[in-house]
């Protein structure tokens, strides 16, 4: 008692008024409630599945025959394959759209983002209009418009537009000539692999020399030149060309031969690309603008050409600002591809979340798998982008 | 008092365990599989039956179609009409003595089972095919078939397509979540015909793609084709091929677990067949009230307590006939010669007329 009177400031308050204890207790309570709720929902779901419907959670159905056809597939698939394979078909279709979408959206996005910063009035306004229009239209509306008002309105297959090649353009899609592998194809792939190794070596050598002489060549250009050169030489050295051209032709209701990019695929891919490019353009613009004016002025004063200024000074610095938001655009594009069902493209969600779900009725199993796969895609994309981000980070001395 | 990290971690773990225990107690304890059979009847007695829920609510909710003229269609005034809708009305008439005490919960092909399973609706009457896996895996119980159908294919008249073989290489539009998606694959595989399926989620998307020439053909139940043909831009430019790909028995369904409710839906459906068999219609029903035929007396509730066996008043079937009509009346009102569809009865005639409609006796 006496002590308290003497040193009032050193005495602790009772624990129910001690801020540190309270904050710890409140955290524990919150975690308890959250975990409790999750556990409640889970047990509730499992027990009602088992008791009301008599169907416990079971992934065994994946081994059963699917029984339905899928419009397009990157691997061989027929109705007598299993649900698991149908899953895989959907997964690859999603992957195909996502990967191509990311590549094209990035290219288009950078072009438009740079256009947006142009001092040329017309170029600048076109880019602004593009961005403002697309950013303010819901993606689903855009996709359906794109599929129904643009691609459906192409001529029917019988009146297809035939471009030289021949390329058939119809509301079925686009049929283009395509290479068919011949006997020498396996050898050729090995040659290409060798070319790749050679290209990497060339790049490293050139970089070392660049460091020594202080004049750095455009490495990516040399990389490509080497690879292509090996590709061309290999093609002609082989006794028989590794690929022969297969031209599409009109047979009955459809084109045969070549390769057909379906209308649904084209509509989905182009819809996703032009939509995401608008967002990427803004990200790129913000990144470039974040590089201070002095940098550009200094670079110009050193006598660099405008292209060199962009490539060597502005872009490397802008990238640091661009990469994190760009990553989320990539993730968005991948996830947005699940709108494919609206225009009839058989992506993962359309195949699994619709057809498989309907044929089996196993909502929990199907959706847990679908969510797991999207999560995996997203986490992998994030991982690579984070690694890249770390590499280009400003190294402070 | 200082919280060491150790105490903190232990606290967290404890609270998680506690959370799980509390949740597990709150949720119905999962019954071990072995005692499931024994536990089921007891549990059912305690839980409210579907009929009680419907009576308390004051109306029955049916999963229905909003886009299929003649079967289930939502008109401009916001009213539902059609063959399937009339069966929903029949249930309302039997339960409440008032055919207007019903509500349609529209659903697409893929949503319909979930809506029923989740308890959002009481019965599914939406041109739904009775199949074994729906009956078992999806936990459905099917009442008697009200419409015997088969899958057909629609093509443009000027396409010159007459047989399945003509469809080689064609692209065919189909709606997801239907039996038709599977039948198509089966039949084409059996016939060795290559085709490109284009799958959409709703009937409207399917018909748009077909009309725009994206697909050479589209397929669904023949009744669905006839019905949707009336809403195409130029109905006369299309025709339904003379092939039938499958058996599509369409009828009402309820979820597993409430046998009394299943019986009710089943017998209300049968009562419309029986009424036609005995020639009782909504117009002449009063003249049967002094009938001496025991079969008619039982159906109209003048003899025995049959409606009580499904939890209803004795005039339950009489109300169905009086307010909604017998099978022939329901059929003709929605699909018969006076409608745009003019569908011949075919298999959907009484067994006495060479059809498949056959009701077990009320006794
Ligand atoms: N009877 C088949 C098909 C039923 C079905 O959904 N038919 C379509 C085609 S006419 C339909 O009613 N669609 C209307 C809609 O989804 O809005 C089944 O049970 O799977």
XYZ file of C-alpha atoms and ligand atoms in Angstrom:
780
model
C 0.000 0.000 0.000
C 2.677 2.359 1.018
C 4.751 1.519 -2.019
C 1.937 2.399 -4.376
C 1.621 5.766 -2.791
C 5.302 6.366 -3.204
C 5.787 5.108 -6.806
C 2.396 5.430 -8.442
C 3.811 5.473 -11.986
C 5.577 2.107 -11.705
C 2.521 0.221 -10.519
C 0.778 -1.824 -13.229
C -2.955 -1.347 -13.679
C -5.064 -4.468 -13.035
C -4.871 -6.845 -15.992
C -8.367 -6.033 -17.291
C -7.204 -2.500 -17.852
C -3.753 -3.345 -19.160
C -3.688 -2.424 -22.835
C -1.109 -5.052 -23.775
C -3.002 -7.896 -22.124
C -6.306 -6.706 -23.566
C -4.957 -6.573 -27.096
C -3.635 -10.102 -26.840
C -6.892 -11.381 -25.353
C -8.990 -9.678 -28.002
C -6.884 -11.259 -30.726
C -7.322 -14.666 -29.177
C -11.076 -14.157 -28.976
C -11.305 -13.058 -32.596
C -9.317 -16.040 -33.818
C -11.513 -18.311 -31.712
C -14.669 -16.873 -33.219
C -13.400 -17.058 -36.803
C -12.154 -20.624 -36.473
C -15.352 -21.555 -34.657
C -17.497 -20.138 -37.437
C -15.507 -21.900 -40.137
C -15.698 -25.172 -38.245
C -19.422 -24.664 -37.759
C -20.037 -24.094 -41.461
C -17.900 -27.072 -42.366
C -19.527 -29.551 -39.978
C -22.935 -28.175 -40.892
C -22.218 -28.696 -44.580
C -20.838 -32.190 -44.144
C -23.618 -33.357 -41.864
C -26.412 -31.930 -43.965
C -24.889 -33.455 -47.073
C -24.717 -36.807 -45.371
C -28.027 -36.768 -43.541
C -30.376 -34.898 -45.818
C -29.135 -36.055 -49.164
C -27.190 -39.150 -48.203
C -24.164 -38.092 -50.257
C -20.927 -37.795 -48.264
C -18.028 -35.912 -49.819
C -16.225 -38.200 -52.227
C -13.906 -37.459 -55.125
C -14.259 -40.958 -56.588
C -16.517 -39.701 -59.370
C -13.449 -38.286 -61.135
C -12.624 -41.775 -62.376
C -16.035 -42.305 -63.975
C -16.861 -41.832 -67.641
C -17.726 -38.239 -68.443
C -20.172 -39.011 -71.228
C -20.263 -35.541 -72.774
C -18.323 -33.944 -75.595
C -16.267 -30.778 -75.386
C -16.139 -28.380 -78.315
C -12.405 -27.788 -78.388
C -9.487 -29.381 -76.670
C -5.718 -29.214 -76.717
C -5.411 -32.893 -75.884
C -7.339 -35.787 -77.337
C -10.672 -36.166 -75.609
C -13.871 -38.073 -76.300
C -17.069 -38.776 -74.415
C -15.704 -42.081 -73.097
C -12.867 -40.386 -71.191
C -13.079 -39.729 -67.470
C -14.282 -36.666 -65.612
C -10.684 -36.127 -64.524
C -9.621 -35.789 -68.151
C -12.531 -33.452 -68.882
C -11.229 -31.344 -65.975
C -7.814 -31.328 -67.613
C -9.288 -30.258 -70.959
C -11.013 -27.319 -69.288
C -7.875 -26.461 -67.362
C -5.721 -26.395 -70.506
C -8.302 -24.307 -72.339
C -8.211 -21.790 -69.507
C -4.437 -21.836 -69.482
C -4.307 -21.268 -73.222
C -6.520 -18.195 -73.026
C -4.753 -16.885 -69.937
C -1.218 -17.206 -71.268
C -1.973 -15.774 -74.713
C -4.170 -13.135 -73.102
C -1.397 -12.006 -70.779
C 1.113 -11.764 -73.621
C -1.140 -9.784 -75.962
C -2.667 -7.597 -73.248
C 0.835 -6.616 -72.132
C 1.927 -5.656 -75.629
C -1.262 -3.721 -76.379
C -1.286 -2.173 -72.905
C 2.261 -0.845 -73.233
C 1.527 0.613 -76.675
C -1.604 2.361 -75.461
C 0.026 3.512 -72.219
C 2.878 5.110 -74.186
C 0.376 6.600 -76.644
C -1.478 8.121 -73.749
C 1.649 10.077 -72.855
C 2.316 11.206 -76.394
C 2.371 14.938 -77.012
C 0.632 14.369 -80.334
C -2.962 15.492 -79.728
C -4.689 12.846 -81.851
C -2.647 9.897 -80.597
C -3.106 11.038 -77.030
C -6.885 11.432 -77.388
C -7.338 8.065 -79.081
C -5.554 6.368 -76.207
C -7.559 8.311 -73.625
C -10.855 7.461 -75.301
C -9.867 3.800 -75.498
C -8.963 3.620 -71.841
C -11.930 5.567 -70.550
C -14.395 3.613 -72.648
C -13.128 0.158 -71.796
C -12.485 0.758 -68.139
C -16.105 1.791 -67.693
C -17.838 -1.100 -69.438
C -18.504 -4.286 -67.469
C -16.435 -7.123 -68.897
C -19.394 -9.482 -69.278
C -21.254 -6.890 -71.367
C -18.162 -6.373 -73.474
C -17.657 -10.099 -74.040
C -21.239 -10.749 -75.061
C -21.212 -7.701 -77.318
C -17.945 -8.854 -78.838
C -19.203 -12.383 -79.435
C -22.714 -11.606 -80.607
C -22.348 -8.243 -82.349
C -18.925 -8.736 -83.885
C -18.072 -12.405 -84.340
C -21.606 -13.692 -84.975
C -21.991 -11.049 -87.658
C -19.151 -12.408 -89.716
C -20.428 -14.251 -92.782
C -21.638 -17.821 -92.432
C -19.241 -20.574 -93.323
C -20.656 -21.038 -96.855
C -20.005 -17.374 -97.648
C -16.764 -17.247 -95.670
C -14.326 -14.473 -96.460
C -11.295 -16.141 -98.014
C -8.028 -14.337 -97.515
C -4.833 -15.479 -99.244
C -3.258 -18.419 -97.503
C -6.039 -19.494 -97.586
C -7.531 -18.080 -94.406
C -11.242 -18.648 -93.951
C -12.988 -16.020 -91.904
C -16.528 -16.903 -90.838
C -18.716 -16.819 -87.780
C -17.355 -20.281 -86.958
C -13.980 -18.796 -86.345
C -10.798 -18.408 -88.308
C -9.264 -21.311 -90.184
C -5.584 -20.819 -90.981
C -2.941 -22.986 -92.639
C -0.974 -24.902 -90.052
C 2.120 -27.057 -90.012
C 1.876 -30.798 -89.631
C 4.993 -32.441 -88.114
C 6.872 -34.851 -90.373
C 9.459 -37.532 -89.532
C 12.243 -35.003 -89.042
C 10.249 -32.963 -86.510
C 11.772 -34.630 -83.409
C 15.293 -33.921 -84.720
C 14.272 -30.369 -85.438
C 13.026 -29.782 -81.890
C 16.452 -30.903 -80.687
C 18.129 -28.459 -83.057
C 15.927 -25.701 -81.682
C 16.887 -26.687 -78.166
C 20.542 -26.422 -79.170
C 19.764 -23.012 -80.669
C 18.319 -21.923 -77.374
C 21.471 -22.911 -75.506
C 23.601 -21.162 -78.123
C 21.458 -18.023 -77.845
C 21.921 -17.957 -74.084
C 25.692 -18.333 -74.481
C 25.791 -15.546 -77.073
C 23.820 -13.289 -74.764
C 26.136 -13.922 -71.828
C 29.246 -13.362 -73.940
C 27.848 -10.149 -75.380
C 26.896 -8.912 -71.947
C 30.374 -9.507 -70.569
C 31.879 -7.720 -73.536
C 29.379 -4.906 -73.144
C 30.421 -4.495 -69.535
C 34.079 -4.319 -70.553
C 33.683 -1.919 -73.448
C 30.852 0.064 -71.931
C 28.718 -0.259 -75.054
C 25.862 -2.612 -74.233
C 24.178 -4.110 -77.315
C 20.424 -4.822 -77.266
C 20.734 -8.280 -75.740
C 17.200 -9.512 -76.333
C 17.599 -8.699 -80.022
C 20.771 -10.775 -80.303
C 19.139 -13.576 -78.394
C 16.300 -13.710 -80.928
C 18.577 -13.343 -83.937
C 20.693 -16.307 -82.841
C 17.674 -18.469 -82.143
C 16.007 -17.664 -85.451
C 19.233 -18.143 -87.394
C 19.673 -21.627 -85.934
C 16.010 -22.344 -86.674
C 16.353 -21.344 -90.319
C 19.631 -23.171 -90.911
C 18.291 -26.298 -89.235
C 15.178 -26.209 -91.409
C 17.161 -26.340 -94.635
C 19.906 -28.679 -93.479
C 17.419 -31.455 -92.691
C 16.726 -33.886 -95.572
C 12.995 -33.253 -95.285
C 11.284 -30.115 -93.893
C 10.143 -30.802 -90.315
C 6.699 -29.341 -90.972
C 4.493 -29.454 -94.029
C 1.835 -26.870 -94.555
C -1.736 -28.076 -94.198
C -4.206 -25.723 -95.841
C -7.814 -25.519 -94.689
C -10.528 -26.212 -97.226
C -14.272 -26.080 -97.160
C -15.830 -29.540 -96.748
C -19.530 -29.826 -95.997
C -20.441 -27.625 -93.052
C -16.960 -26.864 -91.931
C -13.411 -26.268 -92.922
C -11.127 -29.265 -92.809
C -7.384 -29.221 -92.320
C -5.190 -26.388 -91.128
C -6.068 -25.081 -87.755
C -9.348 -23.506 -86.698
C -9.393 -20.910 -83.973
C -12.997 -21.065 -82.887
C -15.201 -18.019 -82.746
C -15.658 -18.492 -78.986
C -11.920 -18.635 -78.411
C -11.237 -15.569 -80.546
C -14.082 -13.643 -78.920
C -12.937 -14.498 -75.410
C -9.262 -13.872 -76.078
C -9.766 -10.581 -77.866
C -12.362 -9.443 -75.331
C -10.026 -10.143 -72.429
C -7.061 -8.589 -74.216
C -8.665 -5.289 -75.162
C -10.282 -4.992 -71.738
C -7.195 -5.783 -69.675
C -4.981 -3.693 -71.979
C -6.906 -0.595 -70.889
C -5.951 -1.254 -67.277
C -2.387 -2.168 -68.129
C -2.106 1.063 -70.143
C -2.961 3.040 -67.025
C -0.455 1.079 -64.988
C 2.223 1.748 -67.595
C 1.358 5.435 -67.746
C 1.548 5.763 -63.978
C 4.884 3.959 -63.989
C 6.405 6.164 -66.653
C 5.128 9.314 -65.016
C 6.636 8.262 -61.734
C 10.107 8.680 -63.248
C 11.102 12.239 -62.534
C 11.392 14.701 -65.386
C 15.025 15.341 -64.540
C 15.924 11.815 -65.585
C 14.532 12.312 -69.043
C 16.154 15.708 -69.402
C 19.482 14.407 -68.236
C 19.298 11.461 -70.624
C 18.400 13.721 -73.536
C 21.207 16.076 -72.590
C 23.596 13.140 -72.825
C 22.575 12.803 -76.435
C 20.430 9.649 -76.255
C 17.764 9.254 -78.890
C 14.119 9.328 -77.682
C 13.911 5.544 -78.113
C 17.083 5.066 -76.118
C 15.775 7.365 -73.412
C 12.682 5.209 -73.138
C 14.507 1.906 -73.266
C 17.545 2.633 -71.151
C 16.415 5.257 -68.674
C 12.684 5.533 -68.288
C 11.533 1.926 -68.617
C 13.948 0.272 -66.200
C 12.898 2.734 -63.516
C 9.220 2.667 -64.399
C 9.180 -1.140 -64.178
C 9.657 -0.999 -60.439
C 6.376 0.869 -60.113
C 4.645 -1.121 -62.825
C 5.274 -4.719 -61.780
C 3.125 -5.020 -58.622
C -0.096 -3.582 -60.129
C 0.663 -5.412 -63.379
C 0.688 -8.667 -61.441
C -2.828 -8.048 -60.220
C -3.956 -7.317 -63.777
C -2.539 -10.675 -64.850
C -4.401 -12.369 -62.030
C -7.583 -10.531 -62.992
C -7.283 -11.658 -66.586
C -6.863 -15.277 -65.562
C -9.817 -15.150 -63.225
C -11.961 -13.164 -65.659
C -11.509 -15.915 -68.225
C -14.123 -17.819 -66.218
C -16.758 -15.652 -67.907
C -16.167 -17.892 -70.937
C -19.369 -19.834 -70.308
C -21.390 -16.798 -71.367
C -20.033 -17.064 -74.894
C -19.761 -20.821 -75.092
C -16.004 -21.357 -74.713
C -15.265 -24.552 -72.762
C -12.862 -23.222 -70.118
C -12.274 -24.778 -66.707
C -15.304 -23.142 -65.163
C -17.640 -23.960 -68.047
C -16.593 -27.602 -68.168
C -16.306 -28.244 -64.433
C -18.523 -25.662 -62.768
C -21.316 -26.260 -65.238
C -21.359 -29.502 -67.131
C -19.517 -31.748 -64.655
C -21.325 -30.218 -61.713
C -24.647 -30.787 -63.399
C -23.965 -34.331 -64.408
C -22.634 -35.382 -61.019
C -24.357 -32.976 -58.627
C -21.172 -32.865 -56.533
C -21.041 -29.162 -55.823
C -18.596 -29.227 -52.928
C -16.093 -31.513 -54.641
C -16.233 -29.754 -58.005
C -15.999 -26.261 -56.576
C -13.218 -27.098 -54.165
C -11.218 -28.409 -57.134
C -12.031 -25.442 -59.349
C -11.141 -22.945 -56.638
C -7.986 -24.851 -55.845
C -6.883 -24.715 -59.475
C -7.556 -20.983 -59.855
C -5.722 -20.407 -56.602
C -2.787 -22.406 -57.907
C -2.713 -20.396 -61.164
C -2.825 -17.141 -59.243
C -0.183 -18.100 -56.719
C 2.180 -19.320 -59.444
C 1.731 -16.089 -61.401
C 2.341 -14.080 -58.242
C 5.406 -16.123 -57.428
C 7.064 -15.485 -60.789
C 6.130 -11.843 -60.784
C 7.513 -11.441 -57.260
C 10.781 -13.068 -58.235
C 11.013 -10.747 -61.227
C 10.071 -7.800 -59.057
C 12.874 -8.583 -56.637
C 15.371 -8.791 -59.483
C 14.566 -5.393 -60.944
C 14.300 -3.631 -57.605
C 16.535 -0.621 -57.239
C 19.724 -1.864 -55.703
C 20.686 0.693 -53.130
C 24.300 1.118 -52.331
C 2.149 -9.074 -16.191
C 4.099 -9.948 -19.298
C 2.781 -12.242 -22.008
C 5.554 -14.449 -23.268
C 5.228 -15.577 -26.919
C 4.765 -19.094 -25.625
C 1.739 -18.208 -23.522
C 0.364 -16.262 -26.472
C 0.688 -19.205 -28.851
C -0.873 -21.590 -26.382
C -3.734 -19.170 -25.864
C -4.324 -18.977 -29.600
C -4.300 -22.743 -29.969
C -6.648 -23.167 -27.024
C -9.095 -20.673 -28.420
C -9.069 -22.451 -31.785
C -9.789 -25.780 -30.167
C -12.525 -24.177 -28.101
C -14.015 -22.604 -31.202
C -14.124 -25.932 -32.964
C -15.681 -27.680 -29.982
C -18.371 -25.049 -29.597
C -19.145 -25.144 -33.302
C -19.282 -28.913 -33.333
C -21.767 -28.896 -30.461
C -23.935 -26.312 -32.149
C -24.023 -28.168 -35.444
C -26.105 -31.318 -35.594
C -23.779 -34.059 -34.445
C -22.670 -36.137 -37.429
C -24.316 -39.526 -37.121
C -22.017 -42.490 -37.497
C -22.828 -44.329 -40.707
C -23.804 -47.559 -38.969
C -26.614 -46.077 -36.909
C -27.846 -43.895 -39.723
C -30.855 -46.051 -40.535
C -31.963 -46.198 -36.951
C -31.579 -42.479 -36.417
C -33.347 -41.371 -39.555
C -37.029 -41.966 -38.659
C -36.632 -40.398 -35.226
C -34.997 -37.358 -36.709
C -37.762 -37.031 -39.240
C -40.481 -37.021 -36.617
C -38.872 -34.094 -34.906
C -38.140 -32.053 -38.034
C -41.006 -30.211 -39.630
C -42.450 -31.970 -42.638
C -42.535 -30.210 -45.986
C -46.324 -30.174 -45.849
C -46.272 -28.371 -42.485
C -43.857 -25.809 -43.851
C -46.008 -25.249 -46.937
C -49.191 -24.924 -44.885
C -47.553 -22.479 -42.502
C -46.243 -20.395 -45.361
C -49.679 -20.306 -46.958
C -48.440 -21.144 -50.435
C -46.425 -23.737 -52.297
C -43.203 -22.781 -54.091
C -42.369 -24.656 -57.291
C -39.106 -24.450 -59.241
C -40.270 -23.569 -62.743
C -39.263 -22.396 -66.179
C -39.767 -18.811 -67.315
C -38.650 -19.196 -70.923
C -40.540 -22.136 -72.348
C -43.904 -21.098 -73.841
C -46.528 -23.769 -73.288
C -44.695 -25.310 -70.310
C -43.569 -22.471 -68.109
C -43.540 -18.918 -69.372
C -43.483 -15.523 -67.731
C -45.650 -13.083 -69.703
C -45.436 -9.284 -69.868
C -47.840 -8.897 -66.963
C -45.621 -11.007 -64.750
C -47.889 -14.056 -64.705
C -46.663 -17.580 -65.193
C -48.576 -19.940 -67.418
C -48.058 -23.324 -68.986
C -48.395 -27.066 -68.570
C -45.860 -27.325 -65.739
C -47.306 -24.259 -64.054
C -50.740 -25.894 -64.075
C -49.302 -28.843 -62.160
C -47.985 -26.416 -59.568
C -51.485 -24.959 -59.368
C -52.904 -28.470 -58.965
C -50.682 -28.991 -55.893
C -51.922 -25.681 -54.454
C -55.553 -26.628 -55.126
C -55.087 -29.975 -53.365
C -53.354 -28.509 -50.321
C -55.210 -25.228 -49.811
C -58.382 -25.713 -51.844
C -57.177 -22.639 -53.716
C -55.212 -22.984 -56.952
C -53.865 -19.433 -56.700
C -51.771 -20.133 -53.611
C -48.564 -20.915 -55.447
C -45.359 -19.198 -56.401
C -42.973 -20.060 -59.222
C -39.259 -19.799 -58.535
C -37.784 -19.609 -62.058
C -34.483 -21.412 -62.569
C -32.201 -22.297 -65.450
C -31.487 -25.901 -66.302
C -28.323 -25.950 -64.209
C -29.739 -24.209 -61.136
C -32.932 -26.173 -60.724
C -31.708 -29.086 -58.594
C -29.735 -26.867 -56.248
C -32.769 -24.649 -55.681
C -34.823 -27.682 -54.714
C -32.091 -29.328 -52.614
C -31.416 -26.177 -50.635
C -35.060 -26.055 -49.569
C -35.741 -22.790 -51.370
C -38.642 -24.512 -53.116
C -40.895 -27.464 -52.339
C -41.197 -29.214 -55.659
C -39.441 -29.119 -59.033
C -41.787 -28.901 -62.018
C -39.635 -27.672 -64.879
C -39.597 -29.964 -67.912
C -37.192 -32.184 -65.998
C -36.223 -35.586 -67.311
C -36.328 -38.529 -64.930
C -32.962 -40.273 -65.083
C -31.342 -42.776 -62.792
C -28.484 -40.565 -61.664
C -30.796 -37.667 -60.873
C -33.001 -40.077 -58.939
C -30.028 -41.367 -56.934
C -26.915 -39.131 -56.980
C -28.853 -35.880 -56.991
C -31.193 -37.112 -54.271
C -34.429 -36.604 -56.235
C -37.679 -38.546 -56.073
C -39.683 -38.415 -59.289
C -43.465 -38.287 -59.347
C -45.244 -39.891 -62.306
C -44.242 -38.633 -65.722
C -46.639 -35.968 -66.971
C -45.109 -35.609 -70.433
C -43.369 -38.320 -72.432
C -40.891 -36.595 -74.678
C -37.816 -37.330 -76.769
C -34.846 -35.286 -77.839
C -34.990 -33.697 -81.276
C -32.856 -31.486 -83.484
C -33.831 -28.273 -85.226
C -32.207 -27.171 -88.478
C -32.760 -24.479 -91.041
C -35.096 -25.609 -93.822
C -32.723 -24.468 -96.555
C -29.802 -26.435 -95.090
C -31.015 -29.655 -96.687
C -30.222 -31.667 -93.555
C -32.559 -34.635 -93.280
C -30.789 -37.414 -91.407
C -28.240 -37.678 -88.627
C -25.571 -38.568 -91.229
C -26.126 -35.200 -92.911
C -24.904 -33.567 -89.708
C -21.344 -34.840 -90.179
C -18.966 -31.987 -89.419
C -21.756 -29.694 -88.298
C -21.658 -27.601 -85.170
C -24.569 -28.116 -82.816
C -25.693 -25.761 -80.045
C -26.820 -27.260 -76.764
C -27.707 -26.024 -73.289
C -25.606 -27.000 -70.304
C -27.110 -28.816 -67.343
C -29.501 -30.808 -69.492
C -29.792 -34.460 -70.352
C -29.581 -33.365 -73.966
C -25.888 -32.552 -73.646
C -25.175 -36.214 -72.823
C -27.627 -37.785 -75.280
C -26.093 -35.864 -78.127
C -22.622 -37.189 -77.286
C -23.960 -40.750 -76.940
C -25.958 -40.776 -80.164
C -23.269 -39.156 -82.270
C -20.634 -41.525 -80.928
C -22.894 -44.492 -81.688
C -23.514 -43.244 -85.227
C -19.834 -42.397 -85.685
C -20.580 -38.805 -86.630
C -18.124 -36.030 -85.909
C -19.562 -32.743 -84.782
C -18.635 -29.666 -82.783
C -20.732 -29.076 -79.669
C -21.135 -25.443 -78.618
C -22.401 -25.280 -75.061
C -24.273 -22.320 -73.578
C -25.826 -21.694 -70.216
C -29.312 -20.458 -71.130
C -31.851 -21.315 -73.810
C -31.729 -17.724 -75.079
C -27.998 -17.892 -75.728
C -28.445 -21.200 -77.525
C -31.149 -19.898 -79.830
C -29.265 -16.663 -80.541
C -26.170 -18.588 -81.577
C -28.313 -20.848 -83.762
C -30.224 -18.011 -85.386
C -27.032 -16.100 -86.130
C -25.740 -19.141 -87.976
C -23.016 -19.957 -85.454
C -24.510 -23.443 -85.240
C -26.025 -25.525 -88.016
C -28.438 -27.153 -85.619
C -29.601 -27.009 -82.058
C -30.934 -29.763 -79.919
C -33.184 -30.232 -76.906
C -36.440 -31.983 -75.981
C -38.856 -31.968 -78.934
C -41.409 -30.149 -76.810
C -38.726 -27.537 -76.112
C -37.979 -27.202 -79.831
C -41.643 -26.752 -80.730
C -42.029 -24.242 -77.939
C -38.902 -22.208 -78.664
C -39.615 -22.242 -82.400
C -42.509 -19.891 -81.735
C -40.145 -17.274 -80.331
C -37.616 -17.404 -83.187
C -37.463 -14.414 -85.535
C -38.760 -16.406 -88.496
C -40.288 -19.648 -87.207
C -41.190 -20.914 -90.669
C -37.539 -20.962 -91.800
C -36.757 -23.824 -89.422
C -37.844 -27.399 -89.071
C -37.514 -30.190 -86.549
C -35.743 -33.232 -87.967
C -37.540 -36.525 -88.063
C -35.187 -38.222 -85.604
C -35.545 -38.875 -81.901
C -32.334 -39.160 -79.948
C -33.587 -40.252 -76.544
C -36.366 -40.912 -74.073
C -37.230 -37.838 -72.039
C -39.897 -38.580 -69.448
C -40.677 -35.192 -67.884
C -42.396 -34.866 -64.550
C -42.402 -33.317 -61.072
C -39.657 -34.171 -58.568
C -39.121 -33.674 -54.848
C -36.010 -34.067 -52.713
C -35.216 -37.225 -50.772
C -36.222 -37.505 -47.163
C -39.930 -36.706 -46.914
C -42.022 -39.649 -48.028
C -45.378 -38.110 -47.159
C -44.643 -35.132 -49.367
C -43.496 -37.416 -52.163
C -46.784 -39.368 -51.891
C -48.759 -36.153 -52.021
C -47.088 -34.909 -55.214
C -47.384 -38.361 -56.741
C -51.106 -38.797 -56.063
C -52.132 -35.296 -57.011
C -50.475 -35.997 -60.364
C -52.246 -39.361 -60.664
C -55.589 -37.759 -59.825
C -55.462 -35.751 -63.061
C -54.979 -38.984 -65.035
C -57.826 -40.697 -63.154
C -60.157 -37.776 -63.724
C -59.621 -38.000 -67.461
C -60.058 -41.756 -67.346
C -63.461 -41.334 -65.709
C -64.429 -38.425 -67.933
C -64.593 -35.945 -65.050
C -63.755 -32.367 -66.054
C -63.739 -29.025 -64.264
C -67.083 -28.283 -65.930
C -69.020 -31.470 -65.295
C -67.572 -32.411 -61.901
C -70.742 -31.425 -60.011
C -72.805 -33.931 -61.984
C -70.577 -36.697 -60.583
C -71.239 -35.836 -56.972
C -74.078 -38.376 -56.788
C -72.220 -41.018 -58.770
C -72.543 -44.579 -57.537
C -69.281 -45.784 -59.132
C -67.000 -46.555 -56.150
C -63.907 -45.555 -58.123
C -65.328 -42.101 -58.825
C -66.639 -41.757 -55.265
C -63.176 -42.464 -53.884
C -61.499 -39.992 -56.234
C -63.946 -37.235 -55.321
C -63.631 -37.919 -51.615
C -67.219 -39.140 -51.186
C -66.109 -42.493 -49.871
C -63.145 -43.477 -47.732
C -60.518 -41.144 -46.294
C -57.912 -41.217 -49.008
C -56.846 -37.591 -48.958
C -56.190 -37.913 -45.241
C -53.480 -40.443 -46.053
C -51.463 -37.660 -47.649
C -52.327 -35.181 -44.917
C -55.071 -33.295 -46.748
C -58.831 -32.608 -46.584
C -61.146 -35.147 -48.144
C -61.984 -33.056 -51.205
C -58.342 -32.602 -52.231
C -58.622 -34.284 -55.631
C -62.047 -32.742 -56.281
C -60.457 -29.322 -55.809
C -57.726 -30.166 -58.298
C -60.277 -31.181 -60.915
C -62.607 -28.292 -60.229
C -59.958 -25.571 -60.257
C -57.312 -26.871 -62.646
C -58.955 -29.694 -64.566
C -58.144 -33.222 -65.642
C -55.074 -34.164 -67.685
C -56.768 -33.591 -71.047
C -57.907 -30.126 -69.993
C -54.446 -29.175 -68.762
C -52.854 -30.522 -71.942
C -55.274 -28.879 -74.347
C -55.223 -25.542 -72.565
C -51.446 -25.284 -72.956
C -50.382 -27.464 -75.870
C -53.513 -28.638 -77.650
C -55.060 -27.876 -81.048
C -56.245 -24.404 -80.012
C -52.720 -23.284 -79.168
C -49.869 -22.321 -81.513
C -48.106 -25.564 -80.642
C -50.861 -27.983 -81.637
C -48.903 -30.961 -80.318
C -50.532 -34.335 -80.980
C -51.015 -36.298 -77.740
C -49.098 -39.345 -78.989
C -47.622 -41.226 -76.040
C -49.283 -38.750 -73.731
C -52.682 -40.369 -74.156
C -54.427 -42.591 -71.642
C -53.459 -46.246 -71.774
C -56.987 -46.895 -72.995
C -56.184 -44.785 -76.077
C -52.822 -46.373 -76.794
C -50.796 -43.981 -74.681
C -48.720 -44.390 -71.538
C -50.788 -42.522 -68.949
C -51.839 -45.097 -66.401
C -52.702 -44.445 -62.795
C -52.781 -47.120 -60.119
C -56.171 -47.327 -58.439
C -57.228 -45.362 -55.390
C -58.126 -47.940 -52.840
N -35.559 -32.311 -70.203
C -34.192 -31.917 -70.241
C -34.005 -30.512 -70.771
C -34.719 -29.447 -70.003
C -34.328 -28.015 -70.397
O -33.717 -27.311 -69.624
N -34.669 -27.551 -71.597
C -34.225 -26.249 -72.031
C -34.335 -26.148 -73.516
S -35.905 -25.721 -74.137
C -34.988 -25.145 -71.335
O -36.071 -25.337 -70.861
N -34.384 -23.960 -71.238
C -35.013 -22.767 -70.690
C -34.046 -21.963 -69.894
O -33.031 -22.465 -69.431
O -34.332 -20.784 -69.692
C -33.594 -32.075 -68.866
O -34.328 -32.313 -67.917
O -32.385 -31.970 -68.735
